[in-house]
Coordinates of C-alpha atoms in Angstrom, one line a residue:
M42 CA 19.7 18.7 -6.3
R43 CA 21.3 15.3 -6.9
G44 CA 19.9 11.9 -6.1
T45 CA 22.3 9.1 -6.2
G46 CA 21.4 5.6 -5.0
G47 CA 20.9 5.8 -1.3
S48 CA 21.1 9.5 -0.9
A49 CA 17.8 11.3 -0.3
Y50 CA 16.2 14.5 -1.5
H51 CA 16.4 16.7 1.6
G52 CA 13.5 19.1 1.8
A53 CA 14.4 20.7 5.2
S54 CA 16.4 18.3 7.2
E55 CA 19.7 16.6 6.6
N56 CA 18.5 13.5 8.3
S57 CA 15.2 13.0 6.6
S58 CA 14.0 12.8 3.0
R59 CA 10.6 14.0 4.1
P60 CA 10.0 17.7 3.5
A61 CA 8.8 19.8 6.3
S62 CA 5.7 20.8 4.2
A63 CA 4.4 17.3 3.8
A64 CA 1.1 16.2 5.4
T65 CA 1.4 13.8 8.3
L66 CA 0.3 10.2 8.9
D67 CA 1.7 10.3 12.5
P68 CA 0.0 7.4 14.4
S69 CA 0.5 9.1 17.7
K70 CA -1.7 12.0 16.6
S71 CA -4.5 9.7 15.5
E72 CA -7.9 9.7 17.3
N73 CA -8.0 5.9 17.0
P74 CA -5.0 3.6 17.7
M75 CA -5.9 1.2 14.8
H76 CA -7.4 2.4 11.5
V77 CA -9.7 0.5 9.3
S78 CA -9.9 1.0 5.5
A79 CA -12.2 -0.3 2.8
T80 CA -11.9 -0.5 -1.0
L81 CA -13.9 1.6 -3.4
P82 CA -15.7 0.1 -6.4
Q83 CA -13.6 0.8 -9.5
H84 CA -15.6 -1.1 -12.2
N85 CA -18.5 1.4 -12.0
L86 CA -17.5 5.0 -11.3
R87 CA -21.2 6.0 -11.0
A88 CA -21.3 3.9 -7.8
V89 CA -18.5 5.8 -6.1
P90 CA -20.4 8.7 -4.6
D91 CA -22.9 6.6 -2.7
E92 CA -20.3 4.0 -1.7
V93 CA -17.8 6.5 -0.3
R94 CA -20.6 8.2 1.6
R95 CA -21.7 4.8 3.1
I96 CA -18.1 4.0 4.0
E97 CA -17.7 7.3 5.7
A98 CA -21.0 7.1 7.6
D99 CA -20.1 3.6 8.8
G100 CA -17.0 5.0 10.5
Y101 CA -14.1 3.7 8.3
D102 CA -11.0 5.8 8.4
C103 CA -9.8 5.4 4.8
V104 CA -10.9 4.3 1.3
V105 CA -8.4 2.7 -1.1
T106 CA -8.1 1.8 -4.7
M107 CA -5.8 -0.6 -6.5
E108 CA -4.3 -0.8 -9.9
N109 CA -5.4 -4.2 -11.2
R110 CA -8.1 -4.2 -13.8
H111 CA -8.8 -0.5 -13.5
E112 CA -6.9 2.8 -13.1
P113 CA -6.6 3.8 -9.4
F114 CA -6.7 7.6 -9.4
I115 CA -10.0 8.4 -11.1
P116 CA -12.3 6.9 -8.4
L117 CA -10.5 8.8 -5.7
G118 CA -11.1 12.1 -7.6
I119 CA -14.8 11.3 -7.5
A120 CA -14.6 10.3 -3.8
A121 CA -12.7 13.4 -2.9
V122 CA -15.6 15.7 -3.8
H123 CA -18.3 13.4 -2.3
S124 CA -16.8 12.9 1.2
E125 CA -15.6 15.0 4.0
R126 CA -13.5 13.0 6.5
V127 CA -12.0 9.7 5.2
R128 CA -8.5 9.5 3.9
L129 CA -8.2 8.6 0.2
A130 CA -5.3 6.3 -0.8
T131 CA -3.9 4.4 -3.8
S132 CA -3.0 0.9 -2.6
V133 CA -1.1 1.0 -4.9
A134 CA -0.5 2.8 -8.2
I135 CA 2.3 1.2 -10.3
S136 CA 5.2 3.6 -10.3
F137 CA 7.6 2.9 -13.1
P138 CA 5.2 3.1 -16.1
R139 CA 4.5 6.7 -15.0
S140 CA 7.0 9.5 -15.0
P141 CA 7.4 10.9 -11.4
M142 CA 6.2 14.2 -12.9
V143 CA 2.9 12.7 -13.9
T144 CA 2.4 11.0 -10.6
A145 CA 3.4 14.2 -8.7
S146 CA 0.8 16.2 -10.7
T147 CA -2.0 13.7 -10.1
A148 CA -1.3 13.4 -6.4
W149 CA -1.1 17.2 -6.0
D150 CA -4.6 17.6 -7.6
L151 CA -6.1 14.9 -5.5
Q152 CA -4.6 16.5 -2.4
A153 CA -6.2 19.8 -3.4
A154 CA -9.6 18.3 -4.2
S155 CA -9.8 16.4 -0.9
D156 CA -8.6 19.3 1.3
G157 CA -5.5 17.4 2.3
R158 CA -6.9 13.8 2.7
F159 CA -5.0 12.1 -0.1
V160 CA -2.2 9.5 0.5
L161 CA 0.0 8.5 -2.5
G162 CA 0.7 4.8 -2.4
I163 CA 3.0 3.4 -5.1
G164 CA 4.6 0.1 -5.9
S165 CA 7.1 -1.2 -8.3
Q166 CA 5.3 -4.4 -9.5
V167 CA 7.6 -7.3 -10.6
K168 CA 9.9 -7.5 -13.6
G169 CA 7.6 -9.5 -15.9
H170 CA 4.7 -7.0 -15.5
N171 CA 6.9 -4.0 -16.1
E172 CA 8.6 -5.5 -19.2
R173 CA 5.7 -7.5 -20.7
R174 CA 2.5 -5.8 -19.5
F175 CA 3.6 -2.1 -19.3
S176 CA 6.5 -2.3 -21.8
V177 CA 8.9 -0.3 -19.6
P178 CA 12.6 -1.3 -18.9
W179 CA 13.4 -3.0 -15.7
S180 CA 16.3 -2.2 -13.3
A181 CA 16.9 -2.9 -9.6
P182 CA 13.6 -1.7 -8.1
A183 CA 14.7 -0.5 -4.6
P184 CA 17.2 2.2 -5.6
R185 CA 15.0 3.2 -8.5
M186 CA 12.0 3.6 -6.1
A187 CA 14.1 5.7 -3.7
E188 CA 14.9 8.0 -6.7
Y189 CA 11.2 8.0 -7.7
V190 CA 10.2 9.2 -4.3
Q191 CA 13.0 11.8 -4.1
A192 CA 12.0 13.1 -7.6
I193 CA 8.4 13.6 -6.6
R194 CA 9.4 15.4 -3.5
A195 CA 11.8 17.6 -5.5
I196 CA 8.9 18.5 -7.8
W197 CA 6.6 19.3 -4.9
H198 CA 9.3 21.3 -3.3
T199 CA 9.5 23.5 -6.4
W200 CA 5.8 23.9 -6.6
S201 CA 5.6 24.9 -2.9
T202 CA 8.6 27.3 -2.8
G203 CA 9.1 28.6 -6.3
E204 CA 12.7 27.4 -6.2
K205 CA 14.3 26.1 -9.4
L206 CA 13.6 22.5 -10.1
S207 CA 16.9 20.6 -10.1
Y208 CA 16.9 16.9 -9.6
E209 CA 19.5 14.6 -11.1
G210 CA 19.6 10.9 -10.5
E211 CA 20.6 7.8 -12.3
H212 CA 17.1 7.1 -13.5
Y213 CA 15.3 10.4 -13.3
Q214 CA 16.4 14.0 -14.2
F215 CA 14.2 17.1 -13.8
S216 CA 15.3 20.6 -14.5
L217 CA 12.4 22.5 -16.2
M218 CA 9.4 24.0 -14.5
T219 CA 7.8 27.2 -15.8
P220 CA 4.9 29.2 -14.3
N221 CA 2.6 28.0 -17.0
F222 CA 3.0 24.4 -15.7
T223 CA 3.1 25.1 -11.9
P224 CA -0.1 24.2 -10.1
E225 CA -1.8 26.4 -7.6
P226 CA -0.4 26.1 -4.0
I227 CA -1.8 23.7 -1.4
D228 CA -1.4 23.6 2.3
A229 CA 0.7 20.5 2.5
A230 CA 2.0 17.9 0.0
P231 CA 0.5 14.4 0.3
P232 CA 2.3 11.7 2.4
I233 CA 4.0 9.0 0.3
M234 CA 3.8 5.3 1.1
I235 CA 5.3 2.4 -0.9
A236 CA 4.5 -1.3 -1.2
A237 CA 7.3 -3.4 0.1
V238 CA 8.0 -7.1 0.6
G239 CA 11.7 -7.7 0.4
P240 CA 14.5 -6.2 2.6
A241 CA 15.8 -3.6 0.3
M242 CA 12.4 -2.0 -0.5
L243 CA 11.5 -2.1 3.2
R244 CA 14.6 -0.1 4.0
V245 CA 13.7 2.4 1.3
A246 CA 10.3 2.7 2.9
G247 CA 11.7 3.4 6.3
Q248 CA 14.3 5.9 5.1
H249 CA 12.4 7.8 2.4
C250 CA 8.7 7.4 3.0
D251 CA 5.9 8.4 5.4
G252 CA 4.8 4.8 5.6
V253 CA 4.7 1.3 4.1
R254 CA 1.8 -0.6 2.5
L255 CA 2.5 -4.3 3.3
H256 CA 1.2 -7.0 1.1
G257 CA -1.6 -9.2 2.3
F258 CA 0.8 -12.1 1.6
C259 CA 2.5 -11.6 5.0
T260 CA 2.5 -13.5 8.3
P261 CA 3.0 -12.3 11.9
D262 CA 6.4 -14.1 12.0
Y263 CA 7.6 -12.5 8.8
L264 CA 6.4 -9.1 10.2
R265 CA 8.4 -9.5 13.4
R266 CA 11.5 -11.2 12.1
E267 CA 12.0 -9.6 8.7
V268 CA 9.8 -6.6 8.1
M269 CA 10.2 -4.7 11.3
P270 CA 14.0 -4.9 11.6
E271 CA 14.4 -3.7 7.9
L272 CA 12.0 -0.8 8.4
Q273 CA 13.8 0.2 11.6
T274 CA 17.1 0.2 9.7
G275 CA 15.6 2.7 7.2
L276 CA 14.1 4.8 10.0
D277 CA 17.5 4.9 11.8
R278 CA 19.2 6.1 8.6
A279 CA 16.7 9.0 8.4
G280 CA 16.9 9.7 12.1
R281 CA 13.2 8.9 12.7
S282 CA 11.3 6.6 15.1
R283 CA 8.5 4.1 14.7
S284 CA 6.0 6.7 15.9
D285 CA 6.8 8.8 12.8
F286 CA 5.9 6.0 10.5
W287 CA 2.6 4.4 9.3
I288 CA 2.3 0.7 8.6
T289 CA -0.7 -0.7 6.8
G290 CA -1.7 -4.3 5.8
G291 CA 0.5 -7.3 6.5
G292 CA -2.2 -9.9 6.3
F293 CA -5.7 -10.8 5.2
I294 CA -9.0 -10.5 7.1
C295 CA -11.7 -13.2 6.6
T296 CA -15.0 -12.2 8.2
G297 CA -18.7 -11.9 7.8
P298 CA -21.9 -12.0 9.8
D299 CA -22.1 -15.9 9.9
D300 CA -19.9 -18.9 9.5
E301 CA -20.9 -19.6 5.9
T302 CA -19.8 -16.1 4.8
V303 CA -16.5 -16.5 6.7
D304 CA -15.9 -19.8 5.0
R305 CA -16.4 -18.2 1.6
M306 CA -13.8 -15.5 2.5
V307 CA -11.4 -18.2 3.7
E308 CA -11.7 -19.9 0.3
W309 CA -11.1 -16.6 -1.5
V310 CA -7.9 -16.0 0.6
R311 CA -6.8 -19.6 0.1
Y312 CA -6.8 -19.0 -3.7
R313 CA -5.0 -15.7 -3.3
I314 CA -2.3 -17.3 -1.2
G315 CA -1.8 -19.9 -3.9
F316 CA -1.7 -17.2 -6.6
Y317 CA 0.8 -15.0 -4.8
G318 CA 2.8 -17.9 -3.6
S319 CA 3.5 -19.0 -7.2
T320 CA 5.7 -15.8 -7.6
R321 CA 9.3 -16.1 -6.6
A322 CA 9.3 -12.5 -5.2
Y323 CA 7.0 -13.6 -2.4
W324 CA 8.9 -16.8 -1.5
P325 CA 10.8 -15.3 1.5
V326 CA 7.5 -15.2 3.3
L327 CA 7.0 -18.9 2.7
E328 CA 10.5 -19.7 3.6
Q329 CA 10.0 -18.1 7.0
H330 CA 7.7 -21.1 7.7
D331 CA 9.7 -23.8 5.9
L332 CA 7.2 -23.7 3.0
G333 CA 9.6 -23.4 0.2
D334 CA 8.4 -26.6 -1.4
L335 CA 4.9 -25.1 -1.6
G336 CA 6.2 -22.2 -3.5
E337 CA 8.0 -24.5 -6.0
K338 CA 4.8 -26.5 -6.5
L339 CA 2.7 -23.4 -7.0
N340 CA 5.2 -21.9 -9.4
H341 CA 5.1 -25.2 -11.4
L342 CA 1.3 -24.9 -11.6
S343 CA 1.5 -21.3 -12.8
R344 CA 3.8 -22.3 -15.6
N345 CA 1.6 -25.1 -16.7
D346 CA -1.8 -23.4 -16.7
G347 CA -2.7 -25.0 -13.4
W348 CA -4.3 -21.9 -11.8
G349 CA -7.4 -23.8 -10.8
E350 CA -5.3 -26.3 -8.8
M351 CA -3.4 -23.8 -6.7
A352 CA -6.0 -23.4 -3.9
G353 CA -6.0 -27.1 -3.3
C354 CA -2.3 -26.9 -2.3
V355 CA -3.0 -24.4 0.5
D356 CA -4.3 -26.1 3.7
D357 CA -6.2 -24.5 6.5
D358 CA -3.1 -24.1 8.7
V359 CA -1.4 -22.1 5.9
V360 CA -4.5 -19.9 5.6
R361 CA -4.4 -19.2 9.3
L362 CA -0.7 -18.1 9.0
F363 CA -1.8 -15.3 6.6
A364 CA -5.3 -14.3 7.9
A365 CA -7.3 -13.2 10.9
V366 CA -10.4 -15.3 10.7
G367 CA -13.8 -14.9 12.5
R368 CA -17.4 -13.8 12.4
H369 CA -18.2 -10.1 13.0
D370 CA -18.6 -10.9 16.7
Q371 CA -15.1 -12.5 16.8
I372 CA -13.0 -10.6 14.3
G373 CA -11.9 -7.8 16.7
G374 CA -10.2 -10.3 18.9
A375 CA -8.8 -12.2 16.0
I376 CA -7.3 -9.1 14.5
A377 CA -5.7 -8.1 17.8
D378 CA -4.2 -11.6 18.2
H379 CA -3.0 -11.9 14.6
F380 CA -1.4 -8.5 14.1
D381 CA -0.3 -8.1 17.7
G382 CA -0.2 -4.3 17.5
L383 CA 2.5 -4.3 14.7
V384 CA 0.4 -2.4 12.1
D385 CA -1.5 0.9 12.3
E386 CA -4.2 0.1 9.7
V387 CA -6.0 -3.0 8.3
N388 CA -8.1 -3.3 5.2
A389 CA -11.5 -4.9 5.9
S390 CA -12.0 -5.6 2.2
V391 CA -10.4 -8.8 0.9
S392 CA -10.3 -7.5 -2.7
M393 CA -11.5 -4.7 -4.9
D394 CA -14.5 -6.9 -5.9
I395 CA -15.6 -7.8 -2.4
G396 CA -16.5 -4.6 -0.4
A397 CA -16.2 -4.3 3.4
D398 CA -19.4 -4.8 5.3
L399 CA -18.3 -4.4 9.0
P400 CA -21.1 -3.1 11.3
P401 CA -20.1 0.3 12.9
D402 CA -19.7 -1.2 16.3
V403 CA -17.2 -3.8 15.0
I404 CA -15.3 -1.0 13.3
Q405 CA -15.1 0.8 16.6
D406 CA -13.9 -2.3 18.4
I407 CA -11.1 -2.7 15.8
Q408 CA -10.2 1.0 16.1
A409 CA -9.7 0.6 19.8
I410 CA -6.9 -2.1 19.4
P411 CA -3.6 -0.6 20.6
T412 CA -0.7 -0.5 18.1
D413 CA 3.0 0.0 18.4
G414 CA 2.8 3.3 16.5
S415 CA 0.0 4.8 18.7

C-alpha cells in the first residue's frame, strides 16, 4: 500500500483514511455533550493508581499525559489497570523521534490493557526541538504527519487482518511483519488524534484522524476563523462530517474555589501565553488579534534570556482572549461563553504540575454544555 503526500491509507473506504475496525470518538454517541479531562501526575508513578481512581470517582471523562519532562505512555499503562471507565490519552506524545512501528505497538498494548479506552494523541513539535533536543532530521511536518498516521494504520490493519504489511511513503516504508512480532488481536484499534495549530496540520487532522488536540494557545476568534474552516476542508476531503470528529482543547481554564486561587491560575496562564507567544509557530494566533508586535517582543526576550520578563508583557485583556476565567461557581458559564460549543472536550488542569480539582457538581455542569459535535 503506497502513501504519497496527501493520499491516505484506506482501511475500508475509498473516502476515509480511518479503518473500519478503529474505535470511535463520535461525539454524537457520547452520554455527555461536553467532556472534561484531567492530567495524571507523571513525576511520581506511585501516585498514579490513587489519582486515577479519584479522577474517575469525581466524574471526569478522560485522563491525559504530556511529553514534557516525563515520558507519556508509562503512567497510562498504570492507569489502565487501576481504572474502569475514563478514557486514557496522550496529549501529546512526540511523533517523529519514534518510529511509527514503536508508537503503533505501544498504543496497541495500551488499548488492550484498558479494554478499548486508549486514545493515541501525537504531535510533531517544532523544528528546533526535533533537531537539537531529539536529534532527528526535520522536514515539512504536515505531509510527514499524514504518512505517520497512515503507516500506523497500515501496521494495525496487518495485525487485525493478517494481511501482508506493505506501506511505502516518502518518509516511512514498512514491509516486514512475521507471526513472532504480531501482537494478540484486540477488538478495535485506538482512535488517533494529532496536535495542530497551523492550516496544513489542521487539514491533515480533518482528513486522516479521528480528532484534533488543539493547543491551549488558541482564542475563540482563531477557532472560528482559522481552525474550523481548515478542519472542515480536511473532513470534506475524507467525506466526513463534524459529527464524525472530536475536538479537544483550544484554550485555557483558570478556576478555583475562591478568587485568590483563580488569580494564581491567571498568573500561571499569563506566563504560558508569554512563553508560547515567543515561538514563531504560534504567531498566527496573535496576528488574528493584531498582536504581532507582542510576538516579536516575546521572541526577543526568549533570545536574550528574558524568560522572567515575558509575563509582564501579557496584559489582562490578552489573558481573557485565551482563557475562560472564574471561580468554581462561575466557570461553567465562563466555559460555555468562551468556547461557544466549538469543542467537544476541555482540560480542567492548567498543566501537568497543577491537577484538576473541580467539584463533581461543577464537572456535571460543564458536561451539560452543548457542543457543535453533539
